[in-house]
């Protein structure tokens, strides 16, 4: 039965829904430039995540797509149709808000059918759609309850259900999980991902949480101060960040990044900071040669530092300042003269605070950034 319902849903929801933002700018009253020339192409059925720190403009982008915020300049297309001047109700999209925005005096059923009722859908159609959505979300037992009698996770499901019954071309999510506790957040994350693959709908999802972005997105748009920094798959962003900001924002613990001097020793290029020496392989010499005698920013992910009893030519020697056991692994906070780093190690080794330890950095994976522009020296499209 459920399979049959899902199959029907796939047929009905599977409308082609590509969303294209071209040179979109948003300037709020008081000259606040919240979004600066955003160009994003969201493919049909794609799960696209907009991520960035508070105030970077991600919600503004979502609200412009929804039609809740006027676009200052640029063009917005849904399915090749320019929709800048279309009212929200004519855009065939549904939005799920952070605070769920449920009507407290209405039952779950009432909340879910409301959007269809005001659009004058026939009663039988409304009933069928609400039942179907309730089944998909496993909230059939809750249809008579009022929102105050629901848990946070259940309210979230109702908010999603209200979007599903509309069978929109595009689903928009504005930080839908941020009011839930950590455990429920992980569970709902998986539920929304699974809903996406079942419904085969285009979804655009805003969050400030890079873990949500990494685990849910087919692709991710990283924003900072109104400007898109990079768009790519989670792994592309993780392995080849375009600049220092993306490198530091994507990944947990964040990438260790600090300034280091570039010099030549015995015919090899060496990048050095106090406590850490990295001998550059031939394949990377070309990008670092212009920086000889100067400095770059060197970035090493915590899992790319391997504990060793035998220091090699590329080596980090540092003091352990905090040991953070997590069960499956241990995070070590390390200190050199000028900087602090985090290393992820296995839990077996009994590290002690205050001891000096050696790590071998995985040289092939080290990132380098220009110290002025903060752009990656290794990035290519
Ligand atoms: P958060 O994660 O905190 O919600 P965000 O990345 O979604 O942040 P936006 O809400 O899009 O950011 O805001 C982007 C910028 O626009 C911020 O500087 C914000 O203060 C400003 N802004 C948002 N709404 C308005 C408004 N109605 N009037 C003026 N400025 C606004």
Coordinates of C-alpha atoms and ligand atoms in Angstrom, one line a residue:
X1 CA 0.0 0.0 0.0
X2 CA 2.7 2.4 1.1
X3 CA 4.7 1.6 -2.0
X4 CA 1.7 2.3 -4.2
X5 CA 1.2 5.6 -2.5
X6 CA 4.8 6.5 -3.0
X7 CA 4.7 5.5 -6.6
X8 CA 1.7 7.8 -7.2
X9 CA 3.4 10.6 -5.4
X10 CA 6.5 10.2 -7.6
X11 CA 4.3 10.5 -10.7
X12 CA 2.4 13.5 -9.4
X13 CA 5.2 15.5 -7.8
X14 CA 7.7 14.6 -10.5
X15 CA 7.1 17.8 -12.4
X16 CA 10.2 19.3 -14.0
X17 CA 11.4 22.1 -11.7
X18 CA 14.6 23.8 -12.4
X19 CA 15.4 27.0 -10.5
X20 CA 17.8 29.6 -12.0
X21 CA 19.0 32.7 -10.2
X22 CA 20.8 35.2 -12.5
X23 CA 22.8 38.1 -11.1
X24 CA 20.3 38.4 -8.2
X25 CA 20.9 41.3 -5.9
X26 CA 18.9 42.2 -2.8
X27 CA 19.2 45.6 -1.2
X28 CA 17.1 46.2 1.9
X29 CA 15.9 49.6 3.1
X30 CA 18.8 51.4 4.6
X31 CA 21.2 50.3 1.9
X32 CA 21.8 46.8 3.4
X33 CA 23.1 44.7 0.5
X34 CA 22.0 41.3 1.7
X35 CA 22.7 39.4 -1.5
X36 CA 25.3 40.4 -4.1
X37 CA 25.0 39.0 -7.6
X38 CA 23.9 35.5 -6.8
X39 CA 24.1 33.0 -9.7
X40 CA 22.8 29.6 -8.9
X41 CA 21.4 26.9 -11.2
X42 CA 19.4 24.3 -9.3
X43 CA 18.6 21.3 -11.3
X44 CA 15.4 19.4 -11.5
X45 CA 15.0 17.0 -8.5
X46 CA 18.2 18.3 -6.9
X47 CA 18.6 18.8 -3.2
X48 CA 20.5 22.1 -2.9
X49 CA 21.7 23.4 0.4
X50 CA 22.5 27.1 1.1
X51 CA 24.9 27.3 4.0
X52 CA 26.8 30.1 5.7
X53 CA 27.1 31.9 9.0
X54 CA 24.4 34.1 10.5
X55 CA 23.6 37.1 8.3
X56 CA 25.2 35.8 5.1
X57 CA 22.0 36.2 3.1
X58 CA 20.9 32.6 2.7
X59 CA 17.3 33.2 4.1
X60 CA 17.0 36.2 1.9
X61 CA 17.8 34.1 -1.2
X62 CA 15.2 31.6 -0.1
X63 CA 12.5 34.2 0.5
X64 CA 13.2 35.8 -2.9
X65 CA 12.6 32.4 -4.5
X66 CA 9.4 32.0 -2.5
X67 CA 8.3 35.5 -3.6
X68 CA 8.2 36.7 0.0
X69 CA 10.9 39.3 -0.7
X70 CA 11.2 41.6 -3.7
X71 CA 14.2 41.1 -5.9
X72 CA 16.2 44.4 -6.3
X73 CA 17.8 43.3 -9.6
X74 CA 18.5 40.2 -11.6
X75 CA 16.3 37.4 -12.9
X76 CA 14.7 34.5 -11.2
X77 CA 13.4 31.6 -13.4
X78 CA 11.4 28.6 -12.3
X79 CA 11.2 26.1 -15.2
X80 CA 12.5 28.7 -17.7
X81 CA 9.8 31.1 -16.8
X82 CA 10.8 34.5 -15.3
X83 CA 8.9 34.7 -12.1
X84 CA 10.2 38.0 -10.5
X85 CA 6.8 39.6 -10.6
X86 CA 4.7 36.5 -9.8
X87 CA 2.9 36.4 -6.5
X88 CA 4.0 33.6 -4.1
X89 CA 0.8 31.7 -4.6
X90 CA 1.4 31.5 -8.4
X91 CA 5.0 30.1 -8.1
X92 CA 4.0 26.5 -7.3
X93 CA 6.4 26.2 -4.4
X94 CA 5.9 25.4 -0.7
X95 CA 8.0 26.6 2.1
X96 CA 8.7 24.9 5.5
X97 CA 9.7 27.5 8.1
X98 CA 12.0 27.2 11.1
X99 CA 9.2 27.9 13.6
X100 CA 6.8 25.5 11.7
X101 CA 4.2 28.4 11.5
X102 CA 1.3 26.0 12.5
X103 CA -2.1 27.5 13.3
X104 CA -2.4 26.7 17.0
X105 CA -6.3 26.7 17.0
X106 CA -6.5 24.2 14.2
X107 CA -6.0 20.4 14.4
X108 CA -3.2 18.7 12.5
X109 CA -5.7 17.9 9.8
X110 CA -6.9 21.5 9.7
X111 CA -3.3 22.7 9.4
X112 CA -2.5 20.3 6.6
X113 CA -5.6 21.0 4.6
X114 CA -5.6 24.8 5.0
X115 CA -3.5 25.6 1.9
X116 CA -5.7 23.5 -0.3
X117 CA -8.9 24.8 1.1
X118 CA -8.1 28.4 0.4
X119 CA -7.2 27.4 -3.1
X120 CA -10.7 25.9 -3.4
X121 CA -9.7 22.3 -3.9
X122 CA -12.7 19.8 -3.8
X123 CA -13.2 18.3 -0.4
X124 CA -12.5 14.7 -1.5
X125 CA -9.3 15.7 -3.1
X126 CA -8.2 17.5 0.1
X127 CA -9.1 14.5 2.2
X128 CA -7.1 12.1 -0.1
X129 CA -4.0 14.3 -0.1
X130 CA -4.0 14.9 3.6
X131 CA -4.4 11.1 4.3
X132 CA -1.6 10.3 1.8
X133 CA 0.8 12.9 3.3
X134 CA 0.0 11.7 6.8
X135 CA 0.8 8.2 5.7
X136 CA 4.1 9.1 4.2
X137 CA 5.1 11.0 7.3
X138 CA 3.7 8.5 9.7
X139 CA 1.4 11.0 11.5
X140 CA -2.0 9.4 10.8
X141 CA -2.6 8.9 14.5
X142 CA -2.1 12.6 15.2
X143 CA -4.6 14.2 12.7
X144 CA -7.1 15.2 15.4
X145 CA -4.5 16.8 17.8
X146 CA -3.8 20.5 18.2
X147 CA -0.1 21.6 17.6
X148 CA 0.4 22.2 21.4
X149 CA -0.2 18.5 22.0
X150 CA 2.7 17.5 19.7
X151 CA 6.4 17.0 20.2
X152 CA 8.9 19.2 18.3
X153 CA 9.6 16.4 15.9
X154 CA 5.9 15.8 15.3
X155 CA 5.2 19.5 14.7
X156 CA 8.1 19.4 12.2
X157 CA 6.4 16.5 10.4
X158 CA 3.1 18.4 10.2
X159 CA 4.9 21.4 8.8
X160 CA 6.4 19.2 6.1
X161 CA 3.1 17.5 5.5
X162 CA 1.5 20.9 4.9
X163 CA 4.0 21.4 2.1
X164 CA 3.6 17.9 0.7
X165 CA -0.2 18.2 0.2
X166 CA 0.4 21.1 -2.1
X167 CA 2.4 18.9 -4.5
X168 CA 4.6 21.8 -5.3
X169 CA 7.2 22.0 -8.0
X170 CA 9.8 23.1 -5.5
X171 CA 10.1 22.7 -1.7
X172 CA 11.9 25.4 0.3
X173 CA 13.2 24.7 3.8
X174 CA 14.3 27.5 6.1
X175 CA 16.4 26.0 8.9
X176 CA 13.6 23.5 9.6
X177 CA 15.5 21.5 12.2
X178 CA 17.1 24.2 14.3
X179 CA 14.5 24.1 17.1
X180 CA 14.9 20.4 17.7
X181 CA 17.3 18.7 20.1
X182 CA 20.5 17.1 18.7
X183 CA 19.2 13.5 18.5
X184 CA 15.9 14.5 16.9
X185 CA 17.8 16.7 14.4
X186 CA 19.9 13.7 13.2
X187 CA 16.7 11.6 12.8
X188 CA 14.7 14.3 11.0
X189 CA 17.8 15.0 8.8
X190 CA 17.6 11.4 7.6
X191 CA 13.8 11.6 7.2
X192 CA 14.0 14.7 5.0
X193 CA 16.7 13.1 2.9
X194 CA 14.7 10.0 2.5
X195 CA 11.6 12.1 1.6
X196 CA 13.6 13.8 -1.1
X197 CA 14.5 10.6 -2.8
X198 CA 10.9 9.2 -2.4
X199 CA 9.2 12.4 -3.7
X200 CA 11.8 13.1 -6.4
X201 CA 11.2 16.8 -5.9
X202 CA 13.4 19.8 -6.2
X203 CA 14.4 20.9 -2.7
X204 CA 16.2 24.0 -1.6
X205 CA 17.3 23.9 2.0
X206 CA 18.9 26.7 4.2
X207 CA 21.0 26.0 7.2
X208 CA 23.9 27.4 9.1
X209 CA 25.0 23.9 10.1
X210 CA 27.7 22.6 7.9
X211 CA 27.1 19.0 9.0
X212 CA 23.5 19.2 7.8
X213 CA 24.8 20.7 4.5
X214 CA 27.3 17.9 4.0
X215 CA 25.0 15.1 4.9
X216 CA 21.9 16.2 3.0
X217 CA 23.0 18.2 0.0
X218 CA 23.5 16.9 -3.5
X219 CA 25.3 20.2 -3.9
X220 CA 26.0 23.0 -1.5
X221 CA 26.1 26.8 -2.0
X222 CA 28.5 28.4 0.6
X223 CA 27.7 32.1 1.2
X224 CA 29.5 34.8 3.2
X225 CA 28.5 38.4 3.6
X226 CA 25.9 38.2 0.8
X227 CA 28.4 36.7 -1.7
X228 CA 28.5 33.1 -3.0
X229 CA 31.9 31.7 -2.3
X230 CA 31.6 28.3 -3.9
X231 CA 29.0 25.9 -5.3
X232 CA 29.8 22.1 -5.4
X233 CA 29.2 18.6 -4.1
X234 CA 30.0 18.1 -0.5
X235 CA 33.2 16.2 -1.3
X236 CA 34.3 18.8 -3.8
X237 CA 34.0 21.5 -1.2
X238 CA 35.7 19.4 1.4
X239 CA 38.6 18.3 -0.7
X240 CA 39.1 21.4 -2.9
X241 CA 37.8 24.5 -1.1
X242 CA 38.2 27.6 -3.2
X243 CA 39.4 29.8 -0.3
X244 CA 40.3 29.9 3.3
X245 CA 36.7 30.7 4.3
X246 CA 35.2 27.6 2.7
X247 CA 38.1 25.5 4.0
X248 CA 37.4 26.6 7.5
X249 CA 33.6 26.5 7.3
X250 CA 33.2 23.0 5.8
X251 CA 34.4 20.1 7.9
X252 CA 34.4 19.4 11.7
X253 CA 36.7 19.9 13.4
X254 CA 37.6 22.8 11.2
X255 CA 40.7 22.7 9.1
X256 CA 43.9 23.8 10.9
X257 CA 45.0 26.9 9.0
X258 CA 48.0 29.1 9.9
X259 CA 50.7 31.2 8.2
X260 CA 53.9 29.5 7.2
X261 CA 57.1 30.6 5.5
X262 CA 58.2 29.2 2.1
X263 CA 61.9 28.5 1.5
X264 CA 64.2 26.3 -0.4
X265 CA 66.4 23.6 1.2
X266 CA 68.6 21.2 -0.6
X267 CA 66.8 21.9 -3.8
X268 CA 63.4 21.3 -2.4
X269 CA 60.6 23.7 -1.5
X270 CA 59.8 23.6 2.2
X271 CA 56.9 25.3 3.9
X272 CA 57.6 25.9 7.6
X273 CA 55.9 27.3 10.6
X274 CA 57.1 26.9 14.2
X275 CA 56.9 23.2 15.0
X276 CA 55.8 22.1 11.5
X277 CA 57.8 21.4 8.4
X278 CA 56.4 20.3 5.2
X279 CA 58.5 19.2 2.2
X280 CA 56.6 20.0 -0.9
X281 CA 56.4 17.2 -3.5
X282 CA 57.5 18.0 -7.0
X283 CA 54.0 18.0 -8.4
X284 CA 53.2 21.0 -6.2
X285 CA 56.4 22.9 -6.5
X286 CA 55.2 25.1 -9.3
X287 CA 52.3 26.7 -7.3
X288 CA 54.5 27.4 -4.3
X289 CA 57.6 28.6 -6.2
X290 CA 56.3 32.2 -6.6
X291 CA 56.0 32.5 -2.8
X292 CA 59.7 31.6 -2.1
X293 CA 60.9 33.9 0.6
X294 CA 57.4 34.9 1.5
X295 CA 54.5 33.4 3.4
X296 CA 51.3 31.4 2.6
X297 CA 48.5 30.0 4.7
X298 CA 48.9 26.3 5.2
X299 CA 45.8 24.2 5.9
X300 CA 45.8 20.6 7.3
X301 CA 42.7 18.7 8.2
X302 CA 42.7 17.0 11.6
X303 CA 42.5 13.5 10.1
X304 CA 45.5 14.2 7.9
X305 CA 47.9 14.3 10.9
X306 CA 49.1 10.8 11.8
X307 CA 50.8 10.1 15.1
X308 CA 54.3 8.8 14.7
X309 CA 57.2 7.7 17.0
X310 CA 59.6 8.3 14.2
X311 CA 59.6 11.9 12.9
X312 CA 60.0 12.1 9.1
X313 CA 61.2 15.0 7.0
X314 CA 57.7 16.4 7.0
X315 CA 56.7 16.6 10.6
X316 CA 54.7 18.4 13.3
X317 CA 56.1 18.5 16.8
X318 CA 53.7 20.0 19.3
X319 CA 52.5 19.9 22.9
X320 CA 49.3 18.2 23.9
X321 CA 47.1 20.7 25.7
X322 CA 43.6 19.0 25.7
X323 CA 42.7 15.3 25.2
X324 CA 39.1 14.9 24.2
X325 CA 38.0 11.2 24.1
X326 CA 34.9 10.6 21.9
X327 CA 34.8 6.8 22.2
X328 CA 35.5 5.9 18.6
X329 CA 38.3 8.4 18.3
X330 CA 40.1 11.0 20.3
X331 CA 40.6 14.7 19.5
X332 CA 43.9 16.1 20.5
X333 CA 44.3 19.9 20.9
X334 CA 48.0 20.6 20.1
X335 CA 50.0 23.8 20.6
X336 CA 53.1 24.9 18.8
X337 CA 54.8 28.2 19.6
X338 CA 52.5 30.3 17.4
X339 CA 49.4 28.2 16.7
X340 CA 46.9 25.6 17.9
X341 CA 45.9 22.6 15.9
X342 CA 43.5 19.7 16.3
X343 CA 44.4 16.1 15.4
X344 CA 42.0 13.2 15.2
X345 CA 43.6 10.0 16.5
X346 CA 42.4 6.5 17.4
X347 CA 41.4 6.0 21.0
X348 CA 43.9 3.3 21.9
X349 CA 46.9 5.6 22.3
X350 CA 46.9 7.1 25.9
X351 CA 47.9 10.7 25.2
X352 CA 48.6 12.8 28.2
X353 CA 48.3 16.6 28.6
X354 CA 51.7 18.3 28.6
X355 CA 53.6 15.7 26.6
X356 CA 55.3 16.5 23.3
X357 CA 54.2 14.4 20.3
X358 CA 55.1 14.0 16.7
X359 CA 52.7 13.8 13.8
X360 CA 53.3 13.2 10.1
X361 CA 51.1 15.4 7.9
X362 CA 49.6 13.8 4.8
X363 CA 51.4 16.2 2.4
X364 CA 49.3 15.4 -0.7
X365 CA 46.2 16.6 1.1
X366 CA 47.6 19.9 2.5
X367 CA 45.9 23.1 1.2
X368 CA 47.7 26.4 0.6
X369 CA 46.1 29.8 0.4
X370 CA 47.4 33.2 -0.7
X371 CA 47.9 35.2 2.5
X372 CA 46.4 38.4 1.0
X373 CA 43.5 37.1 -1.1
X374 CA 43.0 33.9 0.9
X375 CA 42.3 32.1 -2.4
X376 CA 43.5 28.5 -2.7
X377 CA 46.7 28.0 -4.7
X378 CA 45.5 24.6 -5.7
X379 CA 41.9 25.2 -6.8
X380 CA 40.8 24.5 -10.3
X381 CA 37.3 24.2 -11.7
Ligands
LIG1 P1 20.5 33.8 9.8 O1 21.1 32.4 9.7 O2 20.8 34.5 11.0 O3 19.0 33.7 9.6 P2 20.9 34.6 7.0 O4 22.2 34.1 6.4 O5 19.7 33.8 6.7 O6 21.1 34.7 8.6 P3 19.5 36.9 6.2 O7 18.4 36.8 7.1 O8 19.2 36.6 4.7 O9 20.8 36.1 6.6 O10 20.1 38.4 6.3 C1 21.1 38.9 5.4 C2 21.4 40.4 5.8 O11 20.3 41.2 5.5 C3 21.7 40.6 7.3 O12 22.7 41.6 7.4 C4 20.4 41.1 7.8 O13 20.6 41.9 9.0 C5 19.8 41.9 6.7 N1 18.3 41.9 6.7 C6 17.5 40.8 6.7 N2 16.2 41.1 6.6 C7 16.2 42.5 6.6 C8 15.2 43.5 6.5 N3 13.9 43.1 6.5 N4 15.6 44.8 6.5 C9 16.9 45.1 6.5 N5 17.9 44.3 6.6 C10 17.6 43.0 6.6

